[in-house]
Tab-separated table of N, CA and C in Angstrom:
chain	number	residue	atom	x	y	z
A	17	MET	N	178.888	117.464	117.464
A	17	MET	CA	178.881	118.021	118.858
A	17	MET	C	179.086	116.751	119.795
A	18	LYS	N	179.720	117.034	120.927
A	18	LYS	CA	179.964	115.914	121.922
A	18	LYS	C	178.592	115.660	122.627
A	19	ASN	N	178.451	114.365	122.943
A	19	ASN	CA	177.372	113.923	123.695
A	19	ASN	C	177.127	114.728	125.027
A	20	LEU	N	178.290	115.047	125.737
A	20	LEU	CA	178.145	115.808	127.016
A	20	LEU	C	177.565	117.071	126.815
A	21	ASP	N	177.865	117.876	125.628
A	21	ASP	CA	177.203	119.232	125.399
A	21	ASP	C	175.746	118.924	125.274
A	22	PHE	N	175.321	117.947	124.614
A	22	PHE	CA	173.876	117.646	124.353
A	22	PHE	C	173.283	117.354	125.648
A	23	GLN	N	173.932	116.565	126.547
A	23	GLN	CA	173.173	116.253	127.861
A	23	GLN	C	173.204	117.561	128.733
A	24	ILE	N	174.256	118.323	128.723
A	24	ILE	CA	174.200	119.573	129.531
A	24	ILE	C	173.011	120.434	128.959
A	25	ALA	N	172.824	120.601	127.609
A	25	ALA	CA	171.793	121.381	127.119
A	25	ALA	C	170.345	120.914	127.519
A	26	ASN	N	170.217	119.483	127.435
A	26	ASN	CA	168.981	118.914	127.756
A	26	ASN	C	168.719	119.145	129.330
A	27	GLU	N	169.790	119.020	130.152
A	27	GLU	CA	169.574	119.229	131.529
A	27	GLU	C	169.018	120.752	131.795
A	28	PHE	N	169.691	121.632	131.084
A	28	PHE	CA	169.329	123.061	131.174
A	28	PHE	C	167.974	123.215	130.808
A	29	ARG	N	167.517	122.574	129.617
A	29	ARG	CA	166.061	122.753	129.215
A	29	ARG	C	165.110	122.116	130.239
A	30	CYS	N	165.444	121.062	130.775
A	30	CYS	CA	164.500	120.419	131.806
A	30	CYS	C	164.422	121.388	132.986
A	31	ARG	N	165.392	121.856	133.498
A	31	ARG	CA	165.381	122.789	134.639
A	31	ARG	C	164.699	124.043	134.184
A	32	LEU	N	164.991	124.538	133.017
A	32	LEU	CA	164.351	125.810	132.549
A	32	LEU	C	162.822	125.726	132.394
A	33	GLU	N	162.361	124.453	131.914
A	33	GLU	CA	160.984	124.220	131.795
A	33	GLU	C	160.232	124.157	133.242
A	34	SER	N	160.811	123.997	134.251
A	34	SER	CA	160.294	124.029	135.563
A	34	SER	C	160.000	125.601	135.981
A	35	ILE	N	160.668	126.455	135.293
A	35	ILE	CA	160.518	127.980	135.527
A	35	ILE	C	159.630	128.494	134.550
A	36	THR	N	159.658	128.276	133.114
A	36	THR	CA	158.804	128.790	132.157
A	36	THR	C	158.675	127.847	131.014
A	37	PRO	N	157.585	127.933	130.313
A	37	PRO	CA	157.450	127.063	129.045
A	37	PRO	C	158.453	127.436	128.041
A	38	VAL	N	159.133	126.463	127.362
A	38	VAL	CA	160.111	126.713	126.414
A	38	VAL	C	159.489	126.383	125.055
A	39	VAL	N	159.458	127.409	124.115
A	39	VAL	CA	158.853	127.187	122.878
A	39	VAL	C	159.987	126.496	121.789
A	40	ASP	N	161.230	126.884	121.908
A	40	ASP	CA	162.217	126.348	121.211
A	40	ASP	C	163.560	126.533	121.858
A	41	MET	N	164.404	125.605	121.818
A	41	MET	CA	165.780	125.698	122.327
A	41	MET	C	166.767	124.960	121.492
A	42	ARG	N	167.769	125.577	121.008
A	42	ARG	CA	168.819	124.945	120.183
A	42	ARG	C	170.192	125.275	120.555
A	43	ILE	N	171.044	124.353	120.267
A	43	ILE	CA	172.455	124.582	120.518
A	43	ILE	C	173.005	124.997	119.249
A	44	PHE	N	173.901	126.132	119.284
A	44	PHE	CA	174.539	126.570	118.104
A	44	PHE	C	175.953	126.945	118.248
A	45	GLY	N	176.570	127.472	117.229
A	45	GLY	CA	178.035	127.847	117.511
A	45	GLY	C	178.971	126.621	117.347
A	46	SER	N	180.179	126.938	117.880
A	46	SER	CA	181.316	125.869	117.719
A	46	SER	C	181.035	124.542	118.199
A	47	ARG	N	180.291	124.489	119.385
A	47	ARG	CA	180.058	123.213	119.886
A	47	ARG	C	178.965	122.405	119.044
A	48	ALA	N	178.027	123.116	118.537
A	48	ALA	CA	177.091	122.399	117.553
A	48	ALA	C	177.708	122.034	116.312
A	49	ARG	N	178.628	122.793	115.798
A	49	ARG	CA	179.399	122.457	114.577
A	49	ARG	C	180.517	121.378	114.779
A	50	GLY	N	180.889	121.188	116.055
A	50	GLY	CA	181.973	120.281	116.299
A	50	GLY	C	183.338	120.721	116.132
A	51	ASP	N	183.531	122.010	116.111
A	51	ASP	CA	184.824	122.576	116.004
A	51	ASP	C	185.209	123.395	117.205
A	52	ALA	N	184.616	123.092	118.396
A	52	ALA	CA	184.958	123.882	119.632
A	52	ALA	C	186.232	123.381	120.215
A	53	GLN	N	186.889	124.395	120.842
A	53	GLN	CA	187.955	124.217	121.631
A	53	GLN	C	187.603	123.882	123.108
A	54	PRO	N	188.466	123.290	123.872
A	54	PRO	CA	188.026	122.825	125.209
A	54	PRO	C	187.433	123.982	125.983
A	55	ASP	N	187.761	125.309	125.900
A	55	ASP	CA	187.368	126.284	126.613
A	55	ASP	C	186.149	127.090	125.932
A	56	SER	N	185.701	126.483	124.778
A	56	SER	CA	184.527	127.160	123.996
A	56	SER	C	183.380	127.115	124.935
A	57	ASP	N	182.650	128.210	124.726
A	57	ASP	CA	181.267	128.194	125.472
A	57	ASP	C	180.207	127.467	124.789
A	58	LEU	N	179.120	127.092	125.456
A	58	LEU	CA	178.072	126.425	124.859
A	58	LEU	C	176.938	127.435	124.605
A	59	ASP	N	176.773	127.688	123.230
A	59	ASP	CA	175.744	128.746	122.892
A	59	ASP	C	174.470	128.094	122.762
A	60	VAL	N	173.348	128.657	123.420
A	60	VAL	CA	172.064	128.181	123.556
A	60	VAL	C	171.085	129.317	123.059
A	61	PHE	N	170.224	129.007	122.095
A	61	PHE	CA	169.139	129.851	121.639
A	61	PHE	C	167.919	129.350	122.350
A	62	ILE	N	167.217	130.356	122.881
A	62	ILE	CA	165.978	129.881	123.792
A	62	ILE	C	164.830	130.839	123.334
A	63	LYS	N	163.765	130.250	122.893
A	63	LYS	CA	162.573	131.060	122.543
A	63	LYS	C	161.434	130.855	123.603
A	64	VAL	N	160.906	131.740	124.303
A	64	VAL	CA	159.882	131.668	125.184
A	64	VAL	C	158.713	132.558	124.812
A	65	ASN	N	157.513	132.278	125.476
A	65	ASN	CA	156.362	133.155	125.114
A	65	ASN	C	156.426	134.489	125.646
A	66	PHE	N	157.015	134.609	126.879
A	66	PHE	CA	156.956	135.910	127.575
A	66	PHE	C	158.369	136.085	128.266
A	67	LEU	N	158.832	137.325	128.161
A	67	LEU	CA	160.186	137.558	128.731
A	67	LEU	C	160.180	138.960	129.422
A	68	ASP	N	160.599	138.969	130.739
A	68	ASP	CA	160.792	140.238	131.341
A	68	ASP	C	162.170	140.144	132.071
A	69	ARG	N	162.529	141.238	132.657
A	69	ARG	CA	163.915	141.288	133.431
A	69	ARG	C	164.125	140.180	134.390
A	70	SER	N	163.005	139.895	135.156
A	70	SER	CA	163.116	138.843	136.190
A	70	SER	C	163.353	137.473	135.569
A	71	LEU	N	162.557	137.087	134.541
A	71	LEU	CA	162.709	135.781	133.953
A	71	LEU	C	164.009	135.748	133.286
A	72	ARG	N	164.558	136.801	132.643
A	72	ARG	CA	165.897	136.863	131.891
A	72	ARG	C	166.908	136.505	132.916
A	73	GLU	N	166.812	137.233	134.162
A	73	GLU	CA	167.904	136.947	135.249
A	73	GLU	C	167.780	135.535	135.762
A	74	MET	N	166.569	134.968	135.919
A	74	MET	CA	166.453	133.511	136.248
A	74	MET	C	167.175	132.557	135.179
A	75	ILE	N	167.023	132.915	133.864
A	75	ILE	CA	167.568	132.050	132.949
A	75	ILE	C	169.102	132.223	132.909
A	76	TYR	N	169.587	133.389	133.046
A	76	TYR	CA	171.097	133.578	133.247
A	76	TYR	C	171.656	132.856	134.467
A	77	ASP	N	170.934	132.940	135.550
A	77	ASP	CA	171.414	132.291	136.814
A	77	ASP	C	171.375	130.801	136.635
A	78	LEU	N	170.406	130.289	136.045
A	78	LEU	CA	170.253	128.872	135.842
A	78	LEU	C	171.375	128.347	134.874
A	79	ALA	N	171.646	129.145	133.859
A	79	ALA	CA	172.750	128.808	132.893
A	79	ALA	C	174.114	128.798	133.667
A	80	TRP	N	174.294	129.749	134.455
A	80	TRP	CA	175.527	129.853	135.284
A	80	TRP	C	175.637	128.681	136.201
A	81	GLU	N	174.674	128.385	136.918
A	81	GLU	CA	174.553	127.158	137.783
A	81	GLU	C	174.941	125.855	137.098
A	82	ILE	N	174.244	125.529	135.992
A	82	ILE	CA	174.396	124.339	135.238
A	82	ILE	C	175.799	124.321	134.597
A	83	GLY	N	176.203	125.405	134.050
A	83	GLY	CA	177.536	125.601	133.501
A	83	GLY	C	178.646	125.270	134.502
A	84	PHE	N	178.503	125.963	135.657
A	84	PHE	CA	179.398	125.594	136.770
A	84	PHE	C	179.563	124.287	137.112
A	85	GLN	N	178.390	123.568	137.230
A	85	GLN	CA	178.407	122.155	137.608
A	85	GLN	C	179.162	121.316	136.568
A	86	HIS	N	179.085	121.620	135.342
A	86	HIS	CA	179.727	120.801	134.241
A	86	HIS	C	180.985	121.519	133.677
A	87	ASP	N	181.607	122.561	134.243
A	87	ASP	CA	182.780	123.249	133.790
A	87	ASP	C	182.503	123.777	132.317
A	88	ARG	N	181.424	124.408	131.965
A	88	ARG	CA	181.118	124.903	130.785
A	88	ARG	C	180.446	126.254	130.989
A	89	ILE	N	180.813	127.235	130.147
A	89	ILE	CA	180.120	128.632	130.169
A	89	ILE	C	179.029	128.349	129.194
A	90	ILE	N	177.818	128.631	129.576
A	90	ILE	CA	176.607	128.566	128.888
A	90	ILE	C	176.157	129.981	128.430
A	91	SER	N	176.164	130.389	127.177
A	91	SER	CA	175.794	131.653	126.767
A	91	SER	C	174.475	131.555	126.118
A	92	THR	N	173.537	132.274	126.631
A	92	THR	CA	172.136	132.266	126.140
A	92	THR	C	171.788	133.495	125.202
A	93	PHE	N	170.928	133.223	124.257
A	93	PHE	CA	170.315	134.122	123.454
A	93	PHE	C	168.809	133.829	123.613
A	94	VAL	N	168.132	134.668	124.408
A	94	VAL	CA	166.788	134.520	124.784
A	94	VAL	C	165.936	135.487	124.106
A	95	VAL	N	164.851	135.045	123.397
A	95	VAL	CA	163.929	135.845	122.632
A	95	VAL	C	162.566	135.406	122.851
A	96	THR	N	161.631	136.254	122.289
A	96	THR	CA	160.177	135.882	122.197
A	96	THR	C	159.893	135.923	120.698
A	97	GLU	N	158.703	135.156	120.369
A	97	GLU	CA	158.338	135.274	118.876
A	97	GLU	C	158.079	136.691	118.556
A	98	GLU	N	157.386	137.457	119.563
A	98	GLU	CA	157.093	138.797	119.213
A	98	GLU	C	158.195	139.651	118.916
A	99	GLN	N	159.387	139.445	119.582
A	99	GLN	CA	160.585	140.182	119.474
A	99	GLN	C	161.195	139.912	118.088
A	100	ILE	N	160.999	138.606	117.656
A	100	ILE	CA	161.479	138.073	116.193
A	100	ILE	C	160.762	138.795	115.338
A	101	LYS	N	159.317	138.874	115.350
A	101	LYS	CA	158.597	139.348	114.429
A	101	LYS	C	158.542	140.867	114.198
A	102	TYR	N	158.483	141.541	115.444
A	102	TYR	CA	158.260	142.929	115.434
A	102	TYR	C	159.489	143.881	115.965
A	103	GLY	N	160.511	143.200	116.583
A	103	GLY	CA	161.501	143.865	117.087
A	103	GLY	C	162.899	143.815	116.327
A	104	ALA	N	163.837	144.434	116.835
A	104	ALA	CA	165.195	144.519	116.154
A	104	ALA	C	165.760	143.143	116.221
A	105	VAL	N	165.387	142.185	117.119
A	105	VAL	CA	165.998	140.854	117.148
A	105	VAL	C	165.764	140.119	115.859
A	106	GLY	N	164.635	140.275	115.138
A	106	GLY	CA	164.477	139.670	113.917
A	106	GLY	C	165.434	140.005	112.775
A	107	ALA	N	166.065	141.093	112.971
A	107	ALA	CA	167.152	141.520	111.947
A	107	ALA	C	168.597	141.276	112.510
A	108	ASN	N	168.667	140.655	113.676
A	108	ASN	CA	170.007	140.497	114.356
A	108	ASN	C	170.710	139.347	113.555
A	109	PRO	N	171.872	139.595	113.097
A	109	PRO	CA	172.686	138.580	112.429
A	109	PRO	C	172.914	137.355	113.169
A	110	LEU	N	172.800	137.423	114.544
A	110	LEU	CA	173.069	136.201	115.277
A	110	LEU	C	171.819	135.281	115.079
A	111	LEU	N	170.701	135.739	114.982
A	111	LEU	CA	169.372	134.876	114.770
A	111	LEU	C	169.617	134.223	113.442
A	112	SER	N	169.975	135.022	112.445
A	112	SER	CA	170.240	134.343	111.168
A	112	SER	C	171.312	133.235	111.297
A	113	GLN	N	172.328	133.447	111.960
A	113	GLN	CA	173.284	132.345	112.191
A	113	GLN	C	172.785	131.192	112.862
A	114	VAL	N	172.017	131.377	113.832
A	114	VAL	CA	171.406	130.244	114.617
A	114	VAL	C	170.511	129.425	113.660
A	115	MET	N	169.800	130.120	112.792
A	115	MET	CA	168.869	129.411	111.882
A	115	MET	C	169.519	128.681	110.777
A	116	LYS	N	170.611	129.361	110.296
A	116	LYS	CA	171.389	128.745	109.189
A	116	LYS	C	172.247	127.567	109.529
A	117	GLU	N	172.732	127.518	110.725
A	117	GLU	CA	173.777	126.564	111.064
A	117	GLU	C	173.058	125.118	111.300
A	118	LYS	N	171.828	124.977	111.175
A	118	LYS	CA	171.210	123.840	111.409
A	118	LYS	C	171.561	123.347	112.899
A	119	PRO	N	171.305	124.064	113.950
A	119	PRO	CA	171.600	123.795	115.184
A	119	PRO	C	170.966	122.506	115.790
A	120	MET	N	171.770	121.948	116.830
A	120	MET	CA	171.049	120.775	117.313
A	120	MET	C	169.840	121.232	118.209
A	121	ILE	N	168.683	120.683	118.162
A	121	ILE	CA	167.481	121.102	118.712
A	121	ILE	C	167.357	120.174	120.035
A	122	THR	N	167.283	120.708	121.278
A	122	THR	CA	167.105	119.938	122.371
A	122	THR	C	165.767	119.345	122.524
A	123	GLU	N	165.750	118.380	123.358
A	123	GLU	CA	164.449	117.535	123.543
A	123	GLU	C	163.599	118.128	124.524
A	124	LYS	N	162.269	118.127	124.507
A	124	LYS	CA	161.380	118.620	125.488
A	124	LYS	C	161.585	117.576	126.710
A	125	CYS	N	161.478	118.241	127.903
A	125	CYS	CA	161.772	117.317	129.017
A	125	CYS	C	160.426	117.151	129.865
A	126	CYS	N	160.206	115.974	130.194
A	126	CYS	CA	159.004	115.647	131.020
A	126	CYS	C	159.516	114.642	132.149
A	127	SER	N	160.702	114.035	132.116
A	127	SER	CA	161.075	112.980	132.851
A	127	SER	C	161.646	113.314	134.215
A	128	LEU	N	162.193	114.582	134.348
A	128	LEU	CA	162.760	114.887	135.637
A	128	LEU	C	161.836	115.535	136.530
A	129	ILE	N	161.885	115.297	137.771
A	129	ILE	CA	160.956	115.838	138.779
A	129	ILE	C	161.842	116.509	139.936
A	130	TYR	N	161.668	117.710	140.075
A	130	TYR	CA	162.414	118.475	141.132
A	130	TYR	C	161.606	118.763	142.308
A	131	LEU	N	162.212	118.419	143.466
A	131	LEU	CA	161.489	118.729	144.786
A	131	LEU	C	161.890	119.901	145.450
């Protein structure tokens, strides 16, 4: 994976943590594997404690904003632990792929301050 992709994902996580606590965030797919094309999207798995329509929309909007700034499409796969354990998400092949690929795990962010 290119360093720029990791920096973009970490910026996304830092900004996202100002909106909601992030339990887990991982980069997966072609950019994590290192076989991405220049126009490949940046696939990001995000686990949060609580998710409703409003928060999901804020996450999508933030992904679009940061992706636009860096000329990347950021595709998000957002779940809760409850959805993984008790919902259909737990059986989703994409979740298996995220966990199998040994994706890059983003760092928790505490250093950026937004005014």
